Amino acid sequence: MKARLVALALALAAPLVVNAAPYTPSGTCGPFPKVDVAVPAGYCMALVADNTRGLRFPRRIVELAPDRFWIIDMGNWEPRQGRLLEMTLNESAADPAERVRITTLASKLDRPLALAVGPDGKVYVGEAGRIWRTPATGPVVQEVVVDKLPDSGAHPLKEITFAPGNRMFINVGSASDACRGAGNQPAMPCPEVEGDTPRAAVYEAVLGDGTPALKSLKPYATGLRNSVALAFVGDTLLQGENSIDYPDAENPPEELNVLRAGARYGWPYCTGDRQVARGYEKKADCKATEAPAQRWPAHAAPLQLLAVPAANPSPWAGQVLVAWHGHRPSGQRVMALKVDAKGHPAAAPAQVVGGWNAAEGVRPKGAPTGLTVDRAGRLWIVEDRNKTVMVVRRESK
């Protein structure tokens, strides 16, 4: 018995192992272990769940009701490893193990990413090749809304966002990094951005009542390498561009784009502020492409844009939060972007969560992938590489 008690005490004292470099708690943040990451004054960041709760590669999170969240866990980059999870909280439970419960609602999903509540109140899930919806209560019923989307190549993941008029915008990422043809030479023209069904584009779907729900689907904006960060704010469709992957530390910049119907945004010929991409010198004319609304640090890797409702009781109400996922120093943080009444950017992004570099015995390198702000104004973050659910909340007085 004594040996068992010693083993239990050692287990409780050990840091929560998330990956090779674990988070080591430093006190508490609400009812959960506090982690040492830079957050706004008066706030703290807590580790709510990790791989010990079955998380493998979480990428999106939404709140459906107080203390009830759904999570997309992609599993890994192999097909059919994804799951839709439900996380419920009981923060007042005396036993820490009872404060979080995670259950599987659907499994064998194909590289899922998108997770959003639609204007009809249903939850929409974006797999690599399709978008489906289900009621937010009761058993999950996968009603396919859009099917047979391109699911091959380097960027198969789908992100969605909704706009008035029963419109849903969908990312269809490029199949390659920089559109190389035979002999690894730049393709001119690039076949991925040509024709009636281009890749490297954002598509506009119009939905209706009845079955099938999809009334129309067409390209909306093109020349967008991988639009896994999309948000409709005011009357504006915003896109965070993951740019061509140069080995340079400072180039090319990531982009924040204001998307317009029919506009071309440059990939693979142009990067940044209408600069000709490498390999397309003296071949491409970037003057006719759209310039970005903002240039962001190279390799920041914006993986989600989250529009926070103006009525939300948080410091980020009316702003757009951005998950900068990149493994280089420009990433590993969450930023906040002020926008005007139309949804256009009104200032440079400001850091909300940072100081997330790897520190032995303290924390792993941050990998924020998905965000949501709940009804109480708390910021929830999921990390894919570290297999965690985090929350940023006010410190207890």
mmCIF file of C-alpha atoms in Angstrom:
data_model
loop_
_atom_site.group_PDB
_atom_site.id
_atom_site.type_symbol
_atom_site.label_atom_id
_atom_site.label_comp_id
_atom_site.label_asym_id
_atom_site.label_seq_id
_atom_site.Cartn_x
_atom_site.Cartn_y
_atom_site.Cartn_z
ATOM 1 C CA MET A 1 0.000 0.000 0.000
ATOM 2 C CA LYS A 2 2.819 2.393 0.912
ATOM 3 C CA ALA A 3 4.481 1.798 -2.462
ATOM 4 C CA ARG A 4 1.209 2.596 -4.226
ATOM 5 C CA LEU A 5 0.824 5.847 -2.297
ATOM 6 C CA VAL A 6 4.381 6.894 -3.171
ATOM 7 C CA ALA A 7 3.780 6.120 -6.855
ATOM 8 C CA LEU A 8 0.546 8.114 -6.806
ATOM 9 C CA ALA A 9 2.259 11.085 -5.160
ATOM 10 C CA LEU A 10 5.020 11.044 -7.769
ATOM 11 C CA ALA A 11 2.462 10.902 -10.576
ATOM 12 C CA LEU A 12 0.534 13.877 -9.194
ATOM 13 C CA ALA A 13 3.717 15.909 -8.788
ATOM 14 C CA ALA A 14 5.003 15.197 -12.288
ATOM 15 C CA PRO A 15 4.498 17.736 -15.081
ATOM 16 C CA LEU A 16 1.664 17.140 -17.537
ATOM 17 C CA VAL A 17 3.340 15.397 -20.447
ATOM 18 C CA VAL A 18 2.098 16.758 -23.753
ATOM 19 C CA ASN A 19 4.981 16.047 -26.108
ATOM 20 C CA ALA A 20 8.730 15.579 -25.795
ATOM 21 C CA ALA A 21 8.848 18.943 -24.006
ATOM 22 C CA PRO A 22 6.006 19.054 -21.451
ATOM 23 C CA TYR A 23 4.298 21.997 -19.830
ATOM 24 C CA THR A 24 5.278 22.316 -16.196
ATOM 25 C CA PRO A 25 2.467 23.923 -14.160
ATOM 26 C CA SER A 26 3.283 27.049 -12.172
ATOM 27 C CA GLY A 27 0.359 27.385 -9.809
ATOM 28 C CA THR A 28 -3.268 27.476 -10.874
ATOM 29 C CA CYS A 29 -5.373 29.511 -13.275
ATOM 30 C CA GLY A 30 -8.952 29.063 -12.140
ATOM 31 C CA PRO A 31 -9.412 25.338 -11.499
ATOM 32 C CA PHE A 32 -6.690 24.287 -13.948
ATOM 33 C CA PRO A 33 -2.858 24.212 -13.960
ATOM 34 C CA LYS A 34 -1.310 27.553 -14.893
ATOM 35 C CA VAL A 35 1.376 27.647 -17.587
ATOM 36 C CA ASP A 36 4.138 30.193 -18.046
ATOM 37 C CA VAL A 37 3.188 32.044 -21.240
ATOM 38 C CA ALA A 38 2.880 35.809 -21.775
ATOM 39 C CA VAL A 39 -0.747 37.011 -21.630
ATOM 40 C CA PRO A 40 -2.344 40.425 -20.912
ATOM 41 C CA ALA A 41 -2.045 41.868 -17.408
ATOM 42 C CA GLY A 42 -4.693 40.473 -15.094
ATOM 43 C CA TYR A 43 -5.022 37.271 -17.125
ATOM 44 C CA CYS A 44 -3.507 33.815 -16.894
ATOM 45 C CA MET A 45 -3.288 30.820 -19.202
ATOM 46 C CA ALA A 46 -4.331 27.335 -18.146
ATOM 47 C CA LEU A 47 -3.753 23.863 -19.515
ATOM 48 C CA VAL A 48 -7.232 22.309 -19.638
ATOM 49 C CA ALA A 49 -6.630 19.063 -21.550
ATOM 50 C CA ASP A 50 -3.785 17.251 -23.291
ATOM 51 C CA ASN A 51 -2.913 13.879 -24.785
ATOM 52 C CA THR A 52 -3.780 12.144 -21.516
ATOM 53 C CA ARG A 53 -7.387 12.987 -22.413
ATOM 54 C CA GLY A 54 -7.029 11.404 -25.838
ATOM 55 C CA LEU A 55 -6.122 14.486 -27.860
ATOM 56 C CA ARG A 56 -3.971 13.666 -30.898
ATOM 57 C CA PHE A 57 -3.934 16.669 -33.270
ATOM 58 C CA PRO A 58 -6.645 19.197 -32.289
ATOM 59 C CA ARG A 59 -7.170 22.014 -34.793
ATOM 60 C CA ARG A 60 -10.495 23.790 -34.148
ATOM 61 C CA ILE A 61 -12.791 24.478 -31.201
ATOM 62 C CA VAL A 62 -16.262 26.073 -30.848
ATOM 63 C CA GLU A 63 -18.532 26.684 -27.875
ATOM 64 C CA LEU A 64 -22.085 25.372 -28.276
ATOM 65 C CA ALA A 65 -23.369 26.095 -24.774
ATOM 66 C CA PRO A 66 -21.835 27.117 -21.451
ATOM 67 C CA ASP A 67 -19.221 24.487 -20.537
ATOM 68 C CA ARG A 68 -19.893 22.545 -23.758
ATOM 69 C CA PHE A 69 -17.452 22.644 -26.671
ATOM 70 C CA TRP A 70 -16.864 20.709 -29.868
ATOM 71 C CA ILE A 71 -13.328 20.075 -31.086
ATOM 72 C CA ILE A 72 -11.965 18.940 -34.432
ATOM 73 C CA ASP A 73 -9.065 16.537 -33.902
ATOM 74 C CA MET A 74 -7.444 15.754 -37.256
ATOM 75 C CA GLY A 75 -5.495 12.831 -35.813
ATOM 76 C CA ASN A 76 -2.614 13.282 -38.229
ATOM 77 C CA TRP A 77 -2.100 14.014 -41.929
ATOM 78 C CA GLU A 78 -3.206 10.548 -43.023
ATOM 79 C CA PRO A 79 -6.741 10.151 -44.431
ATOM 80 C CA ARG A 80 -9.585 8.983 -42.188
ATOM 81 C CA GLN A 81 -7.864 9.591 -38.860
ATOM 82 C CA GLY A 82 -9.950 12.583 -37.776
ATOM 83 C CA ARG A 83 -12.564 12.854 -35.042
ATOM 84 C CA LEU A 84 -15.252 15.246 -33.866
ATOM 85 C CA LEU A 85 -15.006 15.497 -30.080
ATOM 86 C CA GLU A 86 -17.182 17.001 -27.362
ATOM 87 C CA MET A 87 -15.568 18.570 -24.306
ATOM 88 C CA THR A 88 -17.694 19.292 -21.252
ATOM 89 C CA LEU A 89 -16.527 21.109 -18.138
ATOM 90 C CA ASN A 90 -17.409 20.788 -14.482
ATOM 91 C CA GLU A 91 -15.001 23.288 -12.976
ATOM 92 C CA SER A 92 -16.394 22.948 -9.460
ATOM 93 C CA ALA A 93 -15.717 19.211 -9.250
ATOM 94 C CA ALA A 94 -13.573 18.336 -6.238
ATOM 95 C CA ASP A 95 -11.663 15.719 -8.204
ATOM 96 C CA PRO A 96 -9.470 17.404 -10.891
ATOM 97 C CA ALA A 97 -9.973 14.387 -13.122
ATOM 98 C CA GLU A 98 -13.720 15.107 -13.203
ATOM 99 C CA ARG A 99 -13.411 18.742 -14.288
ATOM 100 C CA VAL A 100 -12.986 17.892 -17.976
ATOM 101 C CA ARG A 101 -14.648 15.168 -19.989
ATOM 102 C CA ILE A 102 -13.902 14.493 -23.672
ATOM 103 C CA THR A 103 -15.980 12.072 -25.739
ATOM 104 C CA THR A 104 -15.928 11.076 -29.408
ATOM 105 C CA LEU A 105 -18.978 12.042 -31.485
ATOM 106 C CA ALA A 106 -17.719 10.991 -34.933
ATOM 107 C CA SER A 107 -14.595 9.212 -36.136
ATOM 108 C CA LYS A 108 -12.772 8.231 -39.343
ATOM 109 C CA LEU A 109 -13.135 11.758 -40.713
ATOM 110 C CA ASP A 110 -10.877 12.626 -43.648
ATOM 111 C CA ARG A 111 -8.405 15.335 -42.574
ATOM 112 C CA PRO A 112 -11.075 17.578 -41.033
ATOM 113 C CA LEU A 113 -10.362 21.219 -40.220
ATOM 114 C CA ALA A 114 -13.363 23.549 -40.521
ATOM 115 C CA LEU A 115 -15.754 23.726 -37.578
ATOM 116 C CA ALA A 116 -18.344 26.496 -37.441
ATOM 117 C CA VAL A 117 -21.897 27.162 -36.325
ATOM 118 C CA GLY A 118 -23.955 28.222 -39.321
ATOM 119 C CA PRO A 119 -26.753 30.799 -39.456
ATOM 120 C CA ASP A 120 -29.210 27.899 -39.276
ATOM 121 C CA GLY A 121 -27.833 26.893 -35.864
ATOM 122 C CA LYS A 122 -26.334 23.676 -37.203
ATOM 123 C CA VAL A 123 -22.660 22.811 -36.865
ATOM 124 C CA TYR A 124 -20.693 22.606 -40.119
ATOM 125 C CA VAL A 125 -17.619 20.381 -40.463
ATOM 126 C CA GLY A 126 -15.141 20.633 -43.326
ATOM 127 C CA GLU A 127 -13.326 17.457 -44.310
ATOM 128 C CA ALA A 128 -10.735 17.414 -47.095
ATOM 129 C CA GLY A 129 -13.259 16.633 -49.819
ATOM 130 C CA ARG A 130 -16.618 17.680 -48.412
ATOM 131 C CA ILE A 131 -18.574 19.930 -46.064
ATOM 132 C CA TRP A 132 -21.344 18.492 -43.909
ATOM 133 C CA ARG A 133 -23.611 19.733 -41.150
ATOM 134 C CA THR A 134 -25.335 18.267 -38.134
ATOM 135 C CA PRO A 135 -27.668 19.479 -35.393
ATOM 136 C CA ALA A 136 -25.823 20.792 -32.353
ATOM 137 C CA THR A 137 -27.828 18.514 -30.042
ATOM 138 C CA GLY A 138 -28.628 14.837 -30.260
ATOM 139 C CA PRO A 139 -26.748 12.250 -32.308
ATOM 140 C CA VAL A 140 -24.412 13.478 -35.041
ATOM 141 C CA VAL A 141 -26.051 13.169 -38.466
ATOM 142 C CA GLN A 142 -23.686 13.914 -41.346
ATOM 143 C CA GLU A 143 -25.819 15.792 -43.878
ATOM 144 C CA VAL A 144 -23.487 16.505 -46.793
ATOM 145 C CA VAL A 145 -23.785 20.069 -48.081
ATOM 146 C CA VAL A 146 -20.863 20.280 -50.538
ATOM 147 C CA ASP A 147 -19.189 17.174 -51.939
ATOM 148 C CA LYS A 148 -16.349 16.175 -54.278
ATOM 149 C CA LEU A 149 -14.033 19.068 -53.413
ATOM 150 C CA PRO A 150 -10.342 18.684 -54.381
ATOM 151 C CA ASP A 151 -8.644 16.711 -51.624
ATOM 152 C CA SER A 152 -5.164 15.974 -52.998
ATOM 153 C CA GLY A 153 -1.814 17.690 -52.891
ATOM 154 C CA ALA A 154 -0.073 19.901 -50.371
ATOM 155 C CA HIS A 155 -3.122 21.857 -49.184
ATOM 156 C CA PRO A 156 -6.220 19.633 -48.974
ATOM 157 C CA LEU A 157 -7.769 21.209 -45.860
ATOM 158 C CA LYS A 158 -11.019 23.147 -45.992
ATOM 159 C CA GLU A 159 -11.888 26.245 -43.974
ATOM 160 C CA ILE A 160 -15.301 27.914 -44.119
ATOM 161 C CA THR A 161 -16.964 31.134 -43.052
ATOM 162 C CA PHE A 162 -20.513 32.397 -43.448
ATOM 163 C CA ALA A 163 -21.903 35.645 -44.865
ATOM 164 C CA PRO A 164 -25.393 37.140 -45.272
ATOM 165 C CA GLY A 165 -27.523 35.839 -48.110
ATOM 166 C CA ASN A 166 -27.054 32.150 -47.232
ATOM 167 C CA ARG A 167 -23.462 32.341 -48.482
ATOM 168 C CA MET A 168 -20.641 30.114 -47.313
ATOM 169 C CA PHE A 169 -17.041 30.684 -48.385
ATOM 170 C CA ILE A 170 -14.726 27.663 -48.733
ATOM 171 C CA ASN A 171 -10.956 27.388 -48.996
ATOM 172 C CA VAL A 172 -9.667 25.253 -51.879
ATOM 173 C CA GLY A 173 -5.912 25.377 -51.364
ATOM 174 C CA SER A 174 -3.230 24.898 -53.985
ATOM 175 C CA ALA A 175 -1.926 21.411 -54.690
ATOM 176 C CA SER A 176 1.681 22.644 -54.557
ATOM 177 C CA ASP A 177 3.861 25.188 -52.796
ATOM 178 C CA ALA A 178 4.890 27.251 -55.810
ATOM 179 C CA CYS A 179 3.474 25.527 -58.954
ATOM 180 C CA ARG A 180 6.490 23.795 -60.436
ATOM 181 C CA GLY A 181 6.263 21.840 -63.674
ATOM 182 C CA ALA A 182 8.621 19.484 -65.497
ATOM 183 C CA GLY A 183 12.159 19.609 -64.178
ATOM 184 C CA ASN A 184 10.924 21.557 -61.153
ATOM 185 C CA GLN A 185 10.639 24.672 -63.309
ATOM 186 C CA PRO A 186 7.992 27.361 -62.631
ATOM 187 C CA ALA A 187 4.887 26.563 -64.649
ATOM 188 C CA MET A 188 3.716 29.417 -66.855
ATOM 189 C CA PRO A 189 0.789 29.553 -66.961
ATOM 190 C CA CYS A 190 0.148 27.646 -63.751
ATOM 191 C CA PRO A 191 -2.592 25.074 -64.485
ATOM 192 C CA GLU A 192 -3.799 25.197 -60.885
ATOM 193 C CA VAL A 193 -5.194 28.719 -61.261
ATOM 194 C CA GLU A 194 -6.651 28.315 -64.742
ATOM 195 C CA GLY A 195 -10.017 27.039 -65.960
ATOM 196 C CA ASP A 196 -13.490 27.009 -64.456
ATOM 197 C CA THR A 197 -12.540 25.108 -61.288
ATOM 198 C CA PRO A 198 -9.200 26.523 -60.155
ATOM 199 C CA ARG A 199 -7.373 25.590 -57.017
ATOM 200 C CA ALA A 200 -5.604 28.181 -54.851
ATOM 201 C CA ALA A 201 -8.989 29.873 -54.581
ATOM 202 C CA VAL A 202 -11.820 30.744 -52.249
ATOM 203 C CA TYR A 203 -15.200 29.492 -53.485
ATOM 204 C CA GLU A 204 -18.635 30.928 -52.785
ATOM 205 C CA ALA A 205 -21.440 28.475 -52.033
ATOM 206 C CA VAL A 206 -25.065 29.594 -51.856
ATOM 207 C CA LEU A 207 -27.201 27.413 -49.614
ATOM 208 C CA GLY A 208 -30.955 27.018 -49.412
ATOM 209 C CA ASP A 209 -33.647 25.075 -47.635
ATOM 210 C CA GLY A 210 -34.429 21.521 -48.553
ATOM 211 C CA THR A 211 -32.317 18.817 -50.129
ATOM 212 C CA PRO A 212 -29.870 19.319 -51.674
ATOM 213 C CA ALA A 213 -28.901 22.360 -49.655
ATOM 214 C CA LEU A 214 -26.320 23.560 -52.184
ATOM 215 C CA LYS A 215 -27.807 25.896 -54.791
ATOM 216 C CA SER A 216 -24.601 27.116 -56.433
ATOM 217 C CA LEU A 217 -20.818 26.856 -56.072
ATOM 218 C CA LYS A 218 -18.298 28.990 -57.950
ATOM 219 C CA PRO A 219 -14.841 30.550 -57.549
ATOM 220 C CA TYR A 220 -14.978 33.878 -55.713
ATOM 221 C CA ALA A 221 -11.305 34.949 -55.547
ATOM 222 C CA THR A 222 -8.185 33.275 -56.949
ATOM 223 C CA GLY A 223 -4.403 33.309 -56.592
ATOM 224 C CA LEU A 224 -4.644 32.409 -52.888
ATOM 225 C CA ARG A 225 -2.190 29.665 -51.941
ATOM 226 C CA ASN A 226 -3.940 28.364 -48.829
ATOM 227 C CA SER A 227 -6.829 30.203 -47.161
ATOM 228 C CA VAL A 228 -7.170 28.267 -43.904
ATOM 229 C CA ALA A 229 -7.736 31.631 -42.187
ATOM 230 C CA LEU A 230 -11.070 33.134 -43.305
ATOM 231 C CA ALA A 231 -13.562 35.438 -41.575
ATOM 232 C CA PHE A 232 -16.489 37.547 -42.736
ATOM 233 C CA VAL A 233 -16.565 40.785 -40.727
ATOM 234 C CA GLY A 234 -18.963 43.690 -41.315
ATOM 235 C CA ASP A 235 -19.365 43.462 -45.070
ATOM 236 C CA THR A 236 -15.820 42.221 -45.716
ATOM 237 C CA LEU A 237 -14.315 38.806 -46.399
ATOM 238 C CA LEU A 238 -10.861 38.636 -44.784
ATOM 239 C CA GLN A 239 -8.216 36.060 -45.649
ATOM 240 C CA GLY A 240 -4.910 35.238 -44.003
ATOM 241 C CA GLU A 241 -2.474 34.015 -46.671
ATOM 242 C CA ASN A 242 0.146 31.364 -45.971
ATOM 243 C CA SER A 243 2.744 32.455 -48.525
ATOM 244 C CA ILE A 244 5.239 30.457 -50.599
ATOM 245 C CA ASP A 245 7.718 28.710 -48.346
ATOM 246 C CA TYR A 246 11.044 30.410 -49.116
ATOM 247 C CA PRO A 247 13.968 29.268 -46.931
ATOM 248 C CA ASP A 248 14.636 32.940 -46.056
ATOM 249 C CA ALA A 249 13.790 34.019 -42.528
ATOM 250 C CA GLU A 250 12.294 37.329 -43.693
ATOM 251 C CA ASN A 251 10.619 36.510 -47.029
ATOM 252 C CA PRO A 252 8.063 36.369 -48.416
ATOM 253 C CA PRO A 253 5.622 38.075 -46.041
ATOM 254 C CA GLU A 254 2.409 36.431 -45.013
ATOM 255 C CA GLU A 255 -0.606 38.506 -46.023
ATOM 256 C CA LEU A 256 -3.941 39.759 -44.775
ATOM 257 C CA ASN A 257 -6.183 40.185 -47.809
ATOM 258 C CA VAL A 258 -9.559 41.803 -48.307
ATOM 259 C CA LEU A 259 -11.214 39.522 -50.831
ATOM 260 C CA ARG A 260 -13.321 40.863 -53.682
ATOM 261 C CA ALA A 261 -15.386 38.851 -56.159
ATOM 262 C CA GLY A 262 -13.399 38.062 -59.292
ATOM 263 C CA ALA A 263 -10.110 39.457 -58.013
ATOM 264 C CA ARG A 264 -6.737 37.696 -58.417
ATOM 265 C CA TYR A 265 -4.263 37.791 -55.541
ATOM 266 C CA GLY A 266 -1.095 36.679 -57.249
ATOM 267 C CA TRP A 267 -0.135 33.105 -56.350
ATOM 268 C CA PRO A 268 2.065 31.581 -57.691
ATOM 269 C CA TYR A 269 3.421 34.496 -59.718
ATOM 270 C CA CYS A 270 3.419 37.218 -57.062
ATOM 271 C CA THR A 271 3.994 37.566 -53.324
ATOM 272 C CA GLY A 272 3.612 40.361 -50.805
ATOM 273 C CA ASP A 273 2.923 43.813 -52.220
ATOM 274 C CA ARG A 274 2.831 42.776 -55.916
ATOM 275 C CA GLN A 275 6.399 41.449 -55.872
ATOM 276 C CA VAL A 276 7.305 38.902 -58.551
ATOM 277 C CA ALA A 277 7.850 35.462 -57.001
ATOM 278 C CA ARG A 278 11.115 33.629 -57.450
ATOM 279 C CA GLY A 279 11.297 31.802 -60.735
ATOM 280 C CA TYR A 280 8.822 34.149 -62.423
ATOM 281 C CA GLU A 281 11.187 37.067 -62.970
ATOM 282 C CA LYS A 282 10.562 38.666 -66.390
ATOM 283 C CA LYS A 283 7.602 36.308 -66.859
ATOM 284 C CA ALA A 284 4.864 37.631 -64.582
ATOM 285 C CA ASP A 285 3.193 41.032 -64.413
ATOM 286 C CA CYS A 286 1.961 41.636 -60.866
ATOM 287 C CA LYS A 287 0.447 45.087 -61.456
ATOM 288 C CA ALA A 288 -3.026 43.691 -62.102
ATOM 289 C CA THR A 289 -3.104 41.590 -58.920
ATOM 290 C CA GLU A 290 -4.558 42.770 -55.624
ATOM 291 C CA ALA A 291 -2.140 44.137 -53.039
ATOM 292 C CA PRO A 292 -2.555 42.840 -49.483
ATOM 293 C CA ALA A 293 -4.314 44.942 -46.875
ATOM 294 C CA GLN A 294 -1.444 44.143 -44.509
ATOM 295 C CA ARG A 295 1.887 42.362 -44.757
ATOM 296 C CA TRP A 296 2.580 40.060 -41.819
ATOM 297 C CA PRO A 297 5.903 38.499 -40.767
ATOM 298 C CA ALA A 298 7.241 35.733 -42.987
ATOM 299 C CA HIS A 299 6.456 32.214 -41.765
ATOM 300 C CA ALA A 300 3.952 33.446 -39.150
ATOM 301 C CA ALA A 301 1.504 30.906 -40.657
ATOM 302 C CA PRO A 302 -1.958 32.358 -39.934
ATOM 303 C CA LEU A 303 -4.129 29.284 -39.372
ATOM 304 C CA GLN A 304 -7.377 30.878 -38.190
ATOM 305 C CA LEU A 305 -9.155 34.223 -38.172
ATOM 306 C CA LEU A 306 -11.800 34.549 -35.466
ATOM 307 C CA ALA A 307 -14.239 37.466 -35.491
ATOM 308 C CA VAL A 308 -15.220 38.183 -31.878
ATOM 309 C CA PRO A 309 -18.780 39.563 -31.534
ATOM 310 C CA ALA A 310 -18.948 43.193 -30.429
ATOM 311 C CA ALA A 311 -21.162 42.280 -27.473
ATOM 312 C CA ASN A 312 -18.745 39.685 -26.093
ATOM 313 C CA PRO A 313 -17.500 40.513 -22.553
ATOM 314 C CA SER A 314 -13.835 40.252 -23.439
ATOM 315 C CA PRO A 315 -11.061 42.751 -24.243
ATOM 316 C CA TRP A 316 -11.173 41.550 -27.865
ATOM 317 C CA ALA A 317 -14.843 42.301 -28.529
ATOM 318 C CA GLY A 318 -15.318 43.584 -32.055
ATOM 319 C CA GLN A 319 -11.799 42.541 -33.057
ATOM 320 C CA VAL A 320 -10.404 39.678 -35.130
ATOM 321 C CA LEU A 321 -8.113 37.207 -33.401
ATOM 322 C CA VAL A 322 -5.432 35.429 -35.417
ATOM 323 C CA ALA A 323 -3.600 32.195 -34.641
ATOM 324 C CA TRP A 324 0.009 32.553 -35.826
ATOM 325 C CA HIS A 325 1.106 28.938 -35.794
ATOM 326 C CA GLY A 326 4.553 29.139 -37.421
ATOM 327 C CA HIS A 327 7.410 27.264 -35.794
ATOM 328 C CA ARG A 328 9.860 30.126 -36.423
ATOM 329 C CA PRO A 329 10.037 33.077 -33.991
ATOM 330 C CA SER A 330 7.452 35.033 -36.014
ATOM 331 C CA GLY A 331 4.832 32.438 -35.096
ATOM 332 C CA GLN A 332 3.947 30.821 -31.762
ATOM 333 C CA ARG A 333 1.473 33.512 -30.735
ATOM 334 C CA VAL A 334 -2.093 34.823 -30.896
ATOM 335 C CA MET A 335 -2.690 38.314 -32.259
ATOM 336 C CA ALA A 336 -5.633 40.736 -32.175
ATOM 337 C CA LEU A 337 -6.580 42.921 -35.132
ATOM 338 C CA LYS A 338 -8.769 46.008 -34.810
ATOM 339 C CA VAL A 339 -11.159 46.540 -37.729
ATOM 340 C CA ASP A 340 -13.441 49.380 -38.793
ATOM 341 C CA ALA A 341 -17.219 49.200 -39.218
ATOM 342 C CA LYS A 342 -16.828 47.613 -42.656
ATOM 343 C CA GLY A 343 -14.429 44.983 -41.362
ATOM 344 C CA HIS A 344 -11.290 46.477 -42.895
ATOM 345 C CA PRO A 345 -8.110 46.405 -40.788
ATOM 346 C CA ALA A 346 -7.687 49.592 -38.762
ATOM 347 C CA ALA A 347 -4.333 48.955 -37.074
ATOM 348 C CA ALA A 348 -1.410 46.571 -37.028
ATOM 349 C CA PRO A 349 -2.083 43.339 -35.132
ATOM 350 C CA ALA A 350 -1.252 43.414 -31.419
ATOM 351 C CA GLN A 351 -0.037 40.454 -29.390
ATOM 352 C CA VAL A 352 -2.483 38.716 -27.064
ATOM 353 C CA VAL A 353 -0.511 35.561 -26.274
ATOM 354 C CA GLY A 354 3.256 35.382 -26.773
ATOM 355 C CA GLY A 355 6.467 34.382 -25.054
ATOM 356 C CA TRP A 356 5.609 30.895 -26.270
ATOM 357 C CA ASN A 357 9.094 29.833 -27.259
ATOM 358 C CA ALA A 358 10.356 26.465 -26.059
ATOM 359 C CA ALA A 359 11.909 26.561 -22.576
ATOM 360 C CA GLU A 360 13.236 23.325 -21.121
ATOM 361 C CA GLY A 361 11.413 22.365 -17.971
ATOM 362 C CA VAL A 362 8.810 25.097 -18.511
ATOM 363 C CA ARG A 363 6.958 24.724 -21.827
ATOM 364 C CA PRO A 364 7.190 23.456 -25.400
ATOM 365 C CA LYS A 365 7.159 25.738 -28.415
ATOM 366 C CA GLY A 366 3.638 27.104 -28.879
ATOM 367 C CA ALA A 367 1.503 25.816 -31.747
ATOM 368 C CA PRO A 368 -1.846 27.693 -31.690
ATOM 369 C CA THR A 369 -4.111 26.347 -34.394
ATOM 370 C CA GLY A 370 -7.723 27.028 -33.414
ATOM 371 C CA LEU A 371 -9.429 29.736 -31.366
ATOM 372 C CA THR A 372 -12.780 30.603 -29.881
ATOM 373 C CA VAL A 373 -13.994 33.138 -27.314
ATOM 374 C CA ASP A 374 -16.809 31.820 -25.153
ATOM 375 C CA ARG A 375 -19.855 33.620 -23.779
ATOM 376 C CA ALA A 376 -17.938 34.496 -20.604
ATOM 377 C CA GLY A 377 -15.172 36.212 -22.600
ATOM 378 C CA ARG A 378 -12.546 33.500 -22.104
ATOM 379 C CA LEU A 379 -10.152 32.774 -24.986
ATOM 380 C CA TRP A 380 -9.818 29.087 -25.828
ATOM 381 C CA ILE A 381 -6.872 27.818 -27.860
ATOM 382 C CA VAL A 382 -6.086 24.393 -29.277
ATOM 383 C CA GLU A 383 -2.560 23.345 -30.229
ATOM 384 C CA ASP A 384 -2.013 20.607 -32.763
ATOM 385 C CA ARG A 385 1.658 19.688 -32.235
ATOM 386 C CA ASN A 386 1.370 19.873 -28.431
ATOM 387 C CA LYS A 387 -2.032 18.158 -28.309
ATOM 388 C CA THR A 388 -3.629 20.622 -25.888
ATOM 389 C CA VAL A 389 -6.658 22.713 -25.067
ATOM 390 C CA MET A 390 -5.705 25.979 -23.347
ATOM 391 C CA VAL A 391 -7.756 28.827 -21.915
ATOM 392 C CA VAL A 392 -6.834 32.462 -21.250
ATOM 393 C CA ARG A 393 -8.993 33.847 -18.451
ATOM 394 C CA ARG A 394 -8.989 36.541 -15.795
ATOM 395 C CA GLU A 395 -6.875 35.758 -12.768
ATOM 396 C CA SER A 396 -8.758 35.155 -9.538
ATOM 397 C CA LYS A 397 -8.488 37.978 -7.036
#
